Tab-separated table of C-alpha atoms in Angstrom:
chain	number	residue	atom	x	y	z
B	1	UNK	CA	1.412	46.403	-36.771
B	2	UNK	CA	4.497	46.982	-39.241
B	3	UNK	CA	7.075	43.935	-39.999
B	4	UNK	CA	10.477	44.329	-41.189
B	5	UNK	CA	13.034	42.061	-42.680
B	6	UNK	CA	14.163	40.304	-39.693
B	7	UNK	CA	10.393	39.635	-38.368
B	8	UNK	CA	9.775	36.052	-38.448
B	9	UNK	CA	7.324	34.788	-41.264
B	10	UNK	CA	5.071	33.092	-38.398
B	11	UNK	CA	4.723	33.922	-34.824
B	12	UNK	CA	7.136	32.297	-32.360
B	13	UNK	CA	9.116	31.484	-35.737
B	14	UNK	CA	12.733	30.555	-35.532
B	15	UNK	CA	12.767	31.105	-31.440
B	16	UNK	CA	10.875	27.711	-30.295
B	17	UNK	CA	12.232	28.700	-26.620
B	18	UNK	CA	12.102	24.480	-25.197
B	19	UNK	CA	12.227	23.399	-28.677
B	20	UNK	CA	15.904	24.206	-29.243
B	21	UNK	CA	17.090	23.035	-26.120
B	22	UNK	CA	18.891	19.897	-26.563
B	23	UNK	CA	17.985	16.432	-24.775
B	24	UNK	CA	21.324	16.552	-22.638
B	25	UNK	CA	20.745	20.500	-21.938
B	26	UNK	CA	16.705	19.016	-20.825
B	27	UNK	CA	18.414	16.329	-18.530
B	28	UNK	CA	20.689	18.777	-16.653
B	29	UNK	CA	17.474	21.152	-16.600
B	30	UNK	CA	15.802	18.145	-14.375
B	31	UNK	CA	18.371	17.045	-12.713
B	32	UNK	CA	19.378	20.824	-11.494
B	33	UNK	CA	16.174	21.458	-10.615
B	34	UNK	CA	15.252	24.988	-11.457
B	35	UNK	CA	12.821	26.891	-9.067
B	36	UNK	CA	12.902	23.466	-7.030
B	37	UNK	CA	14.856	22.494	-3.626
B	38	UNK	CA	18.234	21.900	-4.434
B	39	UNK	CA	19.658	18.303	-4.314
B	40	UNK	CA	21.430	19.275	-0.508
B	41	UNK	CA	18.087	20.809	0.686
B	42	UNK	CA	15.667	17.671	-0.038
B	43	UNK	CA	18.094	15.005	1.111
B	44	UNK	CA	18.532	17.081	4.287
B	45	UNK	CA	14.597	17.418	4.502
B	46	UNK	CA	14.082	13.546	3.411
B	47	UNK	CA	16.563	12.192	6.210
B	48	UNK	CA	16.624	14.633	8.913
B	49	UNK	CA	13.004	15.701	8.620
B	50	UNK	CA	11.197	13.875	11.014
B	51	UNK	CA	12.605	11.793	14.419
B	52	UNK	CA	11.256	9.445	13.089
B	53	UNK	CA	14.179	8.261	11.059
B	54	UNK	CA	16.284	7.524	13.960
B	55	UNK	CA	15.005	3.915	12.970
B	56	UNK	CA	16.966	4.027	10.066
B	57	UNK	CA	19.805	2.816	12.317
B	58	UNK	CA	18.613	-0.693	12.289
B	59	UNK	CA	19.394	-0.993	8.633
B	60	UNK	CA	23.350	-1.702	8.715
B	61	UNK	CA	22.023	-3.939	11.813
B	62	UNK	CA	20.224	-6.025	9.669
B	63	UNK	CA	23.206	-6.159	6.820
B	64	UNK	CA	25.239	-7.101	9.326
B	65	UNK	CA	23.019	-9.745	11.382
B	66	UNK	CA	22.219	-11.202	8.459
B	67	UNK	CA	25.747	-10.935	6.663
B	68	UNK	CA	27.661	-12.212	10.057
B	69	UNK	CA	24.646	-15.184	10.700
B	70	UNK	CA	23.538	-14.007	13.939
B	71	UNK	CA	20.967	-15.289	15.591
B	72	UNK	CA	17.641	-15.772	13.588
B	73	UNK	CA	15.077	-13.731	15.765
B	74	UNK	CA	17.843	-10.660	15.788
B	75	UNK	CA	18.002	-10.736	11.801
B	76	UNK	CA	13.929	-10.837	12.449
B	77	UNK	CA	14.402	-7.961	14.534
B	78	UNK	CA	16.307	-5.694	12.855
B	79	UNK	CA	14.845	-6.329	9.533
B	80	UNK	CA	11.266	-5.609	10.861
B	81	UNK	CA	12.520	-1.922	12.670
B	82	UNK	CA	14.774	-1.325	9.789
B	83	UNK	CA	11.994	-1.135	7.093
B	84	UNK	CA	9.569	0.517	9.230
B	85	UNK	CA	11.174	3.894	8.406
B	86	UNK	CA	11.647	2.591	4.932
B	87	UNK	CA	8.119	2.131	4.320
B	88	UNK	CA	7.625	5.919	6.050
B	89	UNK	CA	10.369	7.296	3.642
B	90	UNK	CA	8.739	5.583	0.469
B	91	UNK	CA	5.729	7.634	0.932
B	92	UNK	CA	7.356	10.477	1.700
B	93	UNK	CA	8.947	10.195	-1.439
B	94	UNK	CA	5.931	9.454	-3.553
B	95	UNK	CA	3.875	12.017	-1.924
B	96	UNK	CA	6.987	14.804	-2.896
B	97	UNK	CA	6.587	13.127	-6.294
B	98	UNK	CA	3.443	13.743	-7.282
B	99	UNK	CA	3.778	17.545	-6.256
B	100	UNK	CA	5.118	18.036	-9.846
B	101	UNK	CA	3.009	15.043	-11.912
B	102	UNK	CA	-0.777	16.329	-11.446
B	103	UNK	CA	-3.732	14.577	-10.204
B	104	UNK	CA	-3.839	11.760	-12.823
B	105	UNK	CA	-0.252	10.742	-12.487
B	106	UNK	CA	-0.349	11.153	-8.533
B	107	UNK	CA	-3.084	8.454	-8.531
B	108	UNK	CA	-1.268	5.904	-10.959
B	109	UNK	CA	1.873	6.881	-8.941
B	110	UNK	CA	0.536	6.188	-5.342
B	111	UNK	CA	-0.868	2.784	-6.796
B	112	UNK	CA	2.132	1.506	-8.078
B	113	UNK	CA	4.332	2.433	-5.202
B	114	UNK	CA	1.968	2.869	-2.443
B	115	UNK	CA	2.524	-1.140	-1.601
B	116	UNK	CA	5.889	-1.775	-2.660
B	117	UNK	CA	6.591	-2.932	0.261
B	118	UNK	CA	3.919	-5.685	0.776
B	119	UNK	CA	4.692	-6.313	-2.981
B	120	UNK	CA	8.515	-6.812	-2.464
B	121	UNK	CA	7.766	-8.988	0.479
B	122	UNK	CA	5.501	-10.915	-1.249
B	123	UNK	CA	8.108	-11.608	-4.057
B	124	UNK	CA	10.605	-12.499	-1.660
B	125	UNK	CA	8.488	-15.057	0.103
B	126	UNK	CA	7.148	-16.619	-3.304
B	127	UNK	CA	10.748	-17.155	-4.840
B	128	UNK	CA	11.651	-18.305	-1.533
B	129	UNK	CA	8.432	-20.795	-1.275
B	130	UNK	CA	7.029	-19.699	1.417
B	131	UNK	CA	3.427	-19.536	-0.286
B	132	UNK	CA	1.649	-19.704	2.988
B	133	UNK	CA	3.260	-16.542	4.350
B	134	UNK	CA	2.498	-14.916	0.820
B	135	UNK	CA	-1.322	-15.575	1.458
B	136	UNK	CA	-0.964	-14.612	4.894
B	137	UNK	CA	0.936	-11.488	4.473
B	138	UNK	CA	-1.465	-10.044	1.948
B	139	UNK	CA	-4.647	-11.055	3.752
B	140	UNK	CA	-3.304	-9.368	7.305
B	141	UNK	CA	-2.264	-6.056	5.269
B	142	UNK	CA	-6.148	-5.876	4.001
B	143	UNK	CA	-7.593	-6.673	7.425
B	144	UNK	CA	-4.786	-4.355	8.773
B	145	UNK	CA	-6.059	-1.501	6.029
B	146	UNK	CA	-9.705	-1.523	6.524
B	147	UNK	CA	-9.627	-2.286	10.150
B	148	UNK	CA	-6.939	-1.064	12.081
B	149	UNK	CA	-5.547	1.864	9.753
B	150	UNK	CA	-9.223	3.350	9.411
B	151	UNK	CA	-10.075	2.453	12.912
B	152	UNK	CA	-7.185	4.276	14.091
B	153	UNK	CA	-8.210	7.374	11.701
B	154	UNK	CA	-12.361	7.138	12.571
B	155	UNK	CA	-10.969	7.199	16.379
B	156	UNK	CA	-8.146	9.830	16.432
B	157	UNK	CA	-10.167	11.936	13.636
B	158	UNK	CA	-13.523	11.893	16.266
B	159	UNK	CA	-11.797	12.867	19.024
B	160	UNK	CA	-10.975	16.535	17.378
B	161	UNK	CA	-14.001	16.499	15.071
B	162	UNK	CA	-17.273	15.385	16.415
B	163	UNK	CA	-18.156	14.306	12.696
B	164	UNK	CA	-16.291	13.582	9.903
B	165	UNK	CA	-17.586	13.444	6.023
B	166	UNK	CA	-16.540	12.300	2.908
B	167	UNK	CA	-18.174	11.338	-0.437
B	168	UNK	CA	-20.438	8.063	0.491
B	169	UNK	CA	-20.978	7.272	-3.140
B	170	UNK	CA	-17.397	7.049	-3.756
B	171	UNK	CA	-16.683	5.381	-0.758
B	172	UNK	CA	-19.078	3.028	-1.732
B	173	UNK	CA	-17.864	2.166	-4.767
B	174	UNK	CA	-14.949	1.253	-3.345
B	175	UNK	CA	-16.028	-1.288	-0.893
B	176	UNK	CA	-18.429	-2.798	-3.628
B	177	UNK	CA	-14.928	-3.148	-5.568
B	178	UNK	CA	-13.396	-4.314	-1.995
B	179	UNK	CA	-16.619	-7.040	-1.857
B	180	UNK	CA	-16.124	-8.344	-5.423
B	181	UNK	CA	-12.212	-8.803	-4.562
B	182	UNK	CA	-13.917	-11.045	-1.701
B	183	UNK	CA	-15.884	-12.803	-3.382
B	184	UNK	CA	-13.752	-13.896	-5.561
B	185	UNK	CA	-11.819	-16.036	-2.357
B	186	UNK	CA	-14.660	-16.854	-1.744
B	187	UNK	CA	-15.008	-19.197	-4.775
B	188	UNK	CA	-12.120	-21.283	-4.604
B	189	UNK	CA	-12.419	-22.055	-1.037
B	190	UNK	CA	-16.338	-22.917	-1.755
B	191	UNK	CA	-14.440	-24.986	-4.848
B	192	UNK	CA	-11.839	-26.988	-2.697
B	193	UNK	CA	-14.245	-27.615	0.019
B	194	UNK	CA	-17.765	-28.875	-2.167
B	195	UNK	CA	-16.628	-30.392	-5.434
B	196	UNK	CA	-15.594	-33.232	-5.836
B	197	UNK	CA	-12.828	-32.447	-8.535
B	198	UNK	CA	-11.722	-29.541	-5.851
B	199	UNK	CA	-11.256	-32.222	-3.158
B	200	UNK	CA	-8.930	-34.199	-5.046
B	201	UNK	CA	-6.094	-33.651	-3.152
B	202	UNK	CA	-3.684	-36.221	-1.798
B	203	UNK	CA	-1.715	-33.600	-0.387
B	204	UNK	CA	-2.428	-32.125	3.470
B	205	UNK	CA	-1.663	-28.888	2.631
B	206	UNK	CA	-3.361	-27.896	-0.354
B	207	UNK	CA	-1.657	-24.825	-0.978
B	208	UNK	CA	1.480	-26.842	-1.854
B	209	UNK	CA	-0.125	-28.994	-4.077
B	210	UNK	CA	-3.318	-27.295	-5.405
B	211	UNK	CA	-5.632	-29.203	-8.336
B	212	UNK	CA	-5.618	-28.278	-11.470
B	213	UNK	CA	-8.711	-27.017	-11.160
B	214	UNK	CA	-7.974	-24.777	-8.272
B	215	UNK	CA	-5.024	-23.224	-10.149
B	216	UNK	CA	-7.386	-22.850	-13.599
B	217	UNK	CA	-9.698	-20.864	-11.129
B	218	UNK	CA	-7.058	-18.990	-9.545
B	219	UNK	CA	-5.053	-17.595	-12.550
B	220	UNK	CA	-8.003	-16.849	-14.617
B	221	UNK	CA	-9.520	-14.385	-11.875
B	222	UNK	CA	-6.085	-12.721	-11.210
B	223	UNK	CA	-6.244	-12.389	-15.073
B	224	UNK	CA	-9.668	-10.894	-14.493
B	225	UNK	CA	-9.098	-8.880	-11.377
B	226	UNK	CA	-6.335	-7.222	-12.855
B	227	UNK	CA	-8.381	-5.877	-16.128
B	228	UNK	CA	-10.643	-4.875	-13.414
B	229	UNK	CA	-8.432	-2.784	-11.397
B	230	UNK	CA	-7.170	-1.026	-14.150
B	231	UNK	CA	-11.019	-0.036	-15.124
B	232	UNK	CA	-11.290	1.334	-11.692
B	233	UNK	CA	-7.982	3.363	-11.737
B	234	UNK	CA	-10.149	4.941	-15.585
B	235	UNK	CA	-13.192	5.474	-13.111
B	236	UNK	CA	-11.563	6.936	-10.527
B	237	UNK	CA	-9.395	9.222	-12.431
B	238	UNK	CA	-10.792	10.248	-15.726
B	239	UNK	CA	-14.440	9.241	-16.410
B	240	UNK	CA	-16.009	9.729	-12.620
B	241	UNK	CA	-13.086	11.713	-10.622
B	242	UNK	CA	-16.377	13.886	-8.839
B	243	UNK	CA	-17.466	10.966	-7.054
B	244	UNK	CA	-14.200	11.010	-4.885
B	245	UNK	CA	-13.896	14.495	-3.832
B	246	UNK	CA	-15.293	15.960	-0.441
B	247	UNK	CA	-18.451	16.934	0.111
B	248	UNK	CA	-19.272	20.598	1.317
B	249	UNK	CA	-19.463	19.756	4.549
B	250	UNK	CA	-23.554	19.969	6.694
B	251	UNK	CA	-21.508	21.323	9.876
B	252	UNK	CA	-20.379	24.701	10.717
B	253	UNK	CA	-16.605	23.784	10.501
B	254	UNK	CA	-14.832	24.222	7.632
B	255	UNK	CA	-13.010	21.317	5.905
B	256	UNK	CA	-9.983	22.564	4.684
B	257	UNK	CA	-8.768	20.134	1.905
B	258	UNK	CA	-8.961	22.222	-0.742
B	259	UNK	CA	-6.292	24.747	0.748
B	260	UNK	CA	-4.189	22.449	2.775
B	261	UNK	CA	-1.807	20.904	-0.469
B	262	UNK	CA	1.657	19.006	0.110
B	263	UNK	CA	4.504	21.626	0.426
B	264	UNK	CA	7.039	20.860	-1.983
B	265	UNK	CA	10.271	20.199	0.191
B	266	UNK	CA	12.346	17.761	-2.765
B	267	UNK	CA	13.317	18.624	-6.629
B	268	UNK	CA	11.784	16.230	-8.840
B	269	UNK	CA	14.930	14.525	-9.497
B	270	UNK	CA	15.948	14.277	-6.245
B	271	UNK	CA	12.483	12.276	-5.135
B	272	UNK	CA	13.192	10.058	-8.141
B	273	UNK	CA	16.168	8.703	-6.633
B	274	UNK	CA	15.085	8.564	-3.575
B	275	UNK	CA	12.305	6.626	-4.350
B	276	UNK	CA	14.038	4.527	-6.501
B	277	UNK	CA	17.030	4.236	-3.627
B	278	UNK	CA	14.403	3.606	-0.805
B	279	UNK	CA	12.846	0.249	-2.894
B	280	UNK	CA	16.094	-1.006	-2.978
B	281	UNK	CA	17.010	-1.063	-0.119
B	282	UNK	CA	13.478	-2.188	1.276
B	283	UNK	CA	14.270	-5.235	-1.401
B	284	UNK	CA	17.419	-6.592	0.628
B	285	UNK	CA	16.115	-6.081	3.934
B	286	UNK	CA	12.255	-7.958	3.079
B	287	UNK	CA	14.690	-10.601	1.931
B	288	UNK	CA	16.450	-11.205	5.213
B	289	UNK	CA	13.514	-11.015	6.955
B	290	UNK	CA	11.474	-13.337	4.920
B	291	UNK	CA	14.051	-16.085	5.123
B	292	UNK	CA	14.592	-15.908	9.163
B	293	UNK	CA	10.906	-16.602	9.344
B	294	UNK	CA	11.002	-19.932	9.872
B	295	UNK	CA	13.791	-20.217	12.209
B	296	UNK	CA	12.220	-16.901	14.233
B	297	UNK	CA	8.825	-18.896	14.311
B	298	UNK	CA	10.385	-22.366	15.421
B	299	UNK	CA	12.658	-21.131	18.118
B	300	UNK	CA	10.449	-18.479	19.701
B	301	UNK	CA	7.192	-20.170	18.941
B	302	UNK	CA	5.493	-17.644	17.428
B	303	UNK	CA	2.885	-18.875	14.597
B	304	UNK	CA	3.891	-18.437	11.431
B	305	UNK	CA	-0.179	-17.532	10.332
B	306	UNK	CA	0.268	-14.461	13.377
B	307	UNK	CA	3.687	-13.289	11.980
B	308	UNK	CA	2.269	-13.350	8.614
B	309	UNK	CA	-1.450	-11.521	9.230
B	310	UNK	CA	-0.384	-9.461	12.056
B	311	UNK	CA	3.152	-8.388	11.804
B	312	UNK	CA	4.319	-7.984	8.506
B	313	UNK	CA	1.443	-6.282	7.598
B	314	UNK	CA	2.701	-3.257	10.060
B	315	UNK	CA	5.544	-3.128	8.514
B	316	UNK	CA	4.025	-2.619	5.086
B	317	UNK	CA	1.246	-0.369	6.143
B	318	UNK	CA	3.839	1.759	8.055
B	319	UNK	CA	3.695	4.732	5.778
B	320	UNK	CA	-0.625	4.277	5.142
B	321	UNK	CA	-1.073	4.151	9.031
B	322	UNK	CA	1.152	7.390	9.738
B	323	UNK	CA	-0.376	9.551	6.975
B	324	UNK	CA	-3.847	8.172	7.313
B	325	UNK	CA	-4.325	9.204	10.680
B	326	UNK	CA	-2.817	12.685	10.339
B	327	UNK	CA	-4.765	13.317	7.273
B	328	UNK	CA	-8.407	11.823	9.945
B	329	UNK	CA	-6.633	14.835	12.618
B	330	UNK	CA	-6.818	17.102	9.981
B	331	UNK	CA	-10.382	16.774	8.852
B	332	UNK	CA	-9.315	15.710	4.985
B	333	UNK	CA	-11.675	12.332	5.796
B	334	UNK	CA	-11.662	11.955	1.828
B	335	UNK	CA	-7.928	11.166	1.695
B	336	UNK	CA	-8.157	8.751	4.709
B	337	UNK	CA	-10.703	6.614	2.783
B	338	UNK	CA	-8.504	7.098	-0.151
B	339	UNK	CA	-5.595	5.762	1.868
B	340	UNK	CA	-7.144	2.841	3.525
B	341	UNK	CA	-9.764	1.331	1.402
B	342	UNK	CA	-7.576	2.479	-1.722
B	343	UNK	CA	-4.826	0.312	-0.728
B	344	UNK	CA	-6.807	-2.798	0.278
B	345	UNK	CA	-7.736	-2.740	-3.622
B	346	UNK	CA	-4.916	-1.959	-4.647
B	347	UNK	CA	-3.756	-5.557	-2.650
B	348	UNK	CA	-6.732	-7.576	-3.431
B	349	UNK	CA	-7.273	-6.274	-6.814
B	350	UNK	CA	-3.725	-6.158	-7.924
B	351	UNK	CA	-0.889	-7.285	-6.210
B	352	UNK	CA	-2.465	-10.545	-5.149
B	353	UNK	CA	-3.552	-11.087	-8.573
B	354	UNK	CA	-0.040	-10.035	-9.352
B	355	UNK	CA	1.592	-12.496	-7.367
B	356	UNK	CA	-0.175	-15.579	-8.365
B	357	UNK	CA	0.681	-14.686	-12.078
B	358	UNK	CA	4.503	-14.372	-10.712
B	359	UNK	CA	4.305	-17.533	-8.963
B	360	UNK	CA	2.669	-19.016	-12.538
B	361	UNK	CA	5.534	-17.940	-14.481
B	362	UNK	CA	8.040	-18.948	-11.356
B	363	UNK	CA	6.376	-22.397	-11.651
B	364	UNK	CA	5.154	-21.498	-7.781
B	365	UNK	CA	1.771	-23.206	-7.074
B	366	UNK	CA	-0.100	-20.201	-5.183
B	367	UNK	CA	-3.728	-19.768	-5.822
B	368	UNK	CA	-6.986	-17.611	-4.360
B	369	UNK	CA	-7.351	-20.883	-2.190
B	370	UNK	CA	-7.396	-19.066	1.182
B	371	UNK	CA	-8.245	-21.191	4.006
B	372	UNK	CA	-11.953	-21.474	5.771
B	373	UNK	CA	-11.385	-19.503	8.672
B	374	UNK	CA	-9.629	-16.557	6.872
B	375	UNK	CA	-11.933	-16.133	4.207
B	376	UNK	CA	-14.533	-15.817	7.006
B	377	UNK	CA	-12.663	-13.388	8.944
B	378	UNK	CA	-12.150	-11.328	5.208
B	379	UNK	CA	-15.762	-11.252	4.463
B	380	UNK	CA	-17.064	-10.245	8.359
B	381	UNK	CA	-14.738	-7.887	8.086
B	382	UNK	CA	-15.893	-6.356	4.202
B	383	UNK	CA	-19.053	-6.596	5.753
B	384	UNK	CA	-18.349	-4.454	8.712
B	385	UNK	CA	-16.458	-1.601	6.409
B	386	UNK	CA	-19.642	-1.294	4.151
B	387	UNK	CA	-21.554	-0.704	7.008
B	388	UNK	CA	-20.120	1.698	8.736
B	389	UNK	CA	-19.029	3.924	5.087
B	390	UNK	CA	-22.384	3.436	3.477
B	391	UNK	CA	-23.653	6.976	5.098
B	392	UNK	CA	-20.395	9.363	4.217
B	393	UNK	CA	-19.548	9.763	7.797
B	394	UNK	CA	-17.849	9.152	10.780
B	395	UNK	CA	-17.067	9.363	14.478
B	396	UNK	CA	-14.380	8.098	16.901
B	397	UNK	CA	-16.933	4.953	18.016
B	398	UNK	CA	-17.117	3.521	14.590
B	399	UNK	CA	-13.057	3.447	14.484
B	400	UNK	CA	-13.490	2.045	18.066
B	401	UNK	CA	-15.700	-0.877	16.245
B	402	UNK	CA	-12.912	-1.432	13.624
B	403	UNK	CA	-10.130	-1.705	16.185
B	404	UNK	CA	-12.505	-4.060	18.683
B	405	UNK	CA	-12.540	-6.511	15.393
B	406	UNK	CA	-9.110	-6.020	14.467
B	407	UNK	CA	-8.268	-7.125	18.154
B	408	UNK	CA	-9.759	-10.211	18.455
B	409	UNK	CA	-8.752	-11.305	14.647
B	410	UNK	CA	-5.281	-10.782	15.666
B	411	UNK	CA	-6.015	-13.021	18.781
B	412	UNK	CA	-7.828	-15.622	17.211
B	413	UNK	CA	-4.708	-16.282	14.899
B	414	UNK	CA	-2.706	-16.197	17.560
B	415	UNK	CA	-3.742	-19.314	18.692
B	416	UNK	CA	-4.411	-20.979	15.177
């Protein structure tokens, strides 16, 4: 091979192709999009895709109920229906998101947005002082994960396929995680109740006025829960990713995961804002409906334990429930578990842990210090989930179990 005057000393030499592009020419590169949906095509697709959206009406509702002081259980109202679609739209966005990001960032992605909206709740409840409905809230969206998101899925997914399967190991892991998340409310209820340092409280409500003690335990094990989570996002991405992938499956149908990917229907940039937009806007309306919950409960006496384990957690699990069940229709069982038992860590393990570390530096008492009955109705239900996982499959009467459970925890706070 002959060279000349004008070859380059080195190959590639003096034409770096994306070396020589400048940082402004990179950011109009992204935010153009090349070979991606333009910026009119994924806004159309993100707002007019699905009927769904015709919720999305109920957000200037609940600017203006709240804005113009209408009555408390309207602001309620339209706060609840308005985020619904919101919490839809989120994962929508994230799921367009990690199209472009690869497996390792689509996991960290989907746990740091995949319960923003619990999260932003939460927030708005703890700044607000409502530390009750913080504890309630996150306990109803785990129950409301684990039992009637995967009950839904085991049902609707058994009544096209006679059997569904997924990796049990994996799953297991998972609900060991899930266990250890439990035991650890388990401790400072056991704590309050048996020591006597825990039942030094002159307070009737201890989760207004916890011990010392209590709060020690509390913001330690966030501390510890959190370095724990993070090992399990290493162990589920990088050092043991084969333990969470589908099995080839014993029956004659085919399980088509491996073919079936998310279309890409939104440019990068385009999901960025979106996503970004979306949490905003989710921010404003959790507010308003965090702070007519006491009015809402009063006037319309509705308990504030029911609105807190049952409700809101609908509203936060919106986008989970949708996708979960369509993914149990579609035989992709592995992303089901992913979504449901996933995102119950993802509370217990870190945003719980979260917001008792927020309410710390807020100088907001909340601990682990769940009360007797619900830490009973947490582990029962724990208990139930490894049961039915443990064997890597399914069927429409085990998500009939899940929902029977889910049922009568719903009306046994009812009446709390």
């Amino acid at each position: 091979m002959t060279s000349s005057e004008t070859s380059p000393l080195l190959e590639n030499g003096g034409h770096s192709g994306q070396r020589n592009i400048s940082l402004t020419r990179r950011i109009v590169n992204f935010m153009k999009g090349e070979d991606e949906p333009s910026w009119v095509e994924s806004f159309n697709f993100f707002i007019f895709g699905t009927w769904f959206n015709i919720l999305l009406v109920f957000i200037p509702l609940s600017f203006i109920s709240h804005s113009m002081d209408w009555d408390a259980g309207l602001i309620f109202l339209f706060s609840f229906l308005a985020i619904v679609p919101l919490a839809k739209l989120l994962g929508e966005a994230t799921d367009q998101l990690s199209v472009k990001l690869g497996e390792t960032m689509s996991g960290l992605l989907n746990a740091s947005f995949g319960n923003a909206v619990e999260i932003i709740v939460g927030v708005a409840a703890l700044l607000d002082g409502q530390l009750r409905i913080v504890q309630t809230s996150m306990l109803g969206s785990i129950l409301s994960n684990i039992l009637l998101v995967l009950g839904c899925s085991f049902f609707a997914g058994g009544l096209y396929h006679k059997e569904g399967v997924f990796n049990g190991t994996g799953a297991q892991a998972s609900a060991s995680l899930m266990t250890l998340s439990c035991i650890t409310l388990v401790i400072p209820a056991a704590y309050a109740s048996t020591t006597n340092a825990g039942m030094q409280n002159h307070c009737s409500d201890t989760s207004e006025c916890p011990t010392t003690g209590l709060l020690f335990i509390s913001r330690g094990t966030a501390v510890l829960l959190l370095g724990v989570y993070c090992a399990y996002l290493w162990f589920q991405l990088k050092s043991h990713p084969k333990l969470f992938i589908t099995p080839p499956s014993p029956t004659n149908e085919p399980n088509s995961e491996e073919t079936e990917e998310t279309v890409p229907r939104m440019g990068t940039a385009a999901a960025s804002v979106a996503l970004l937009s979306v949490t905003v806007v989710i921010a404003f309306c959790a507010e308003y409906l965090v702070s007519s919950i006491e009015e809402t409960a009063v006037r319309y006496s509705i308990p504030k334990t029911f609105i807190g384990v049952v409700l809101l957690p609908i509203v936060g699990n919106a986008a989970e429930h949708v996708t979960s069940v369509w993914m149990a229709m579609k035989n992709k069982y592995e992303l089901t578990i992913t979504i449901c038992v996933g995102s119950s860590i993802q509370i217990a393990c870190l945003v719980v842990p979260l917001l008792v570390i927020v309410g710390w530096i807020v100088d907001q008492p909340l601990t682990l210090h769940f009360q007797n009955f619900e830490t009973i109705v947490l582990f029962v239900s724990v208990f139930l989930v490894n049961l039915l996982i443990m064997d890597g499959k399914s069927n429409y009467m085990e998500g009939l179990m899940l929902l029977t459970l889910y049922v009568v925890i719903a009306i046994a706070f009812w009446v709390t």
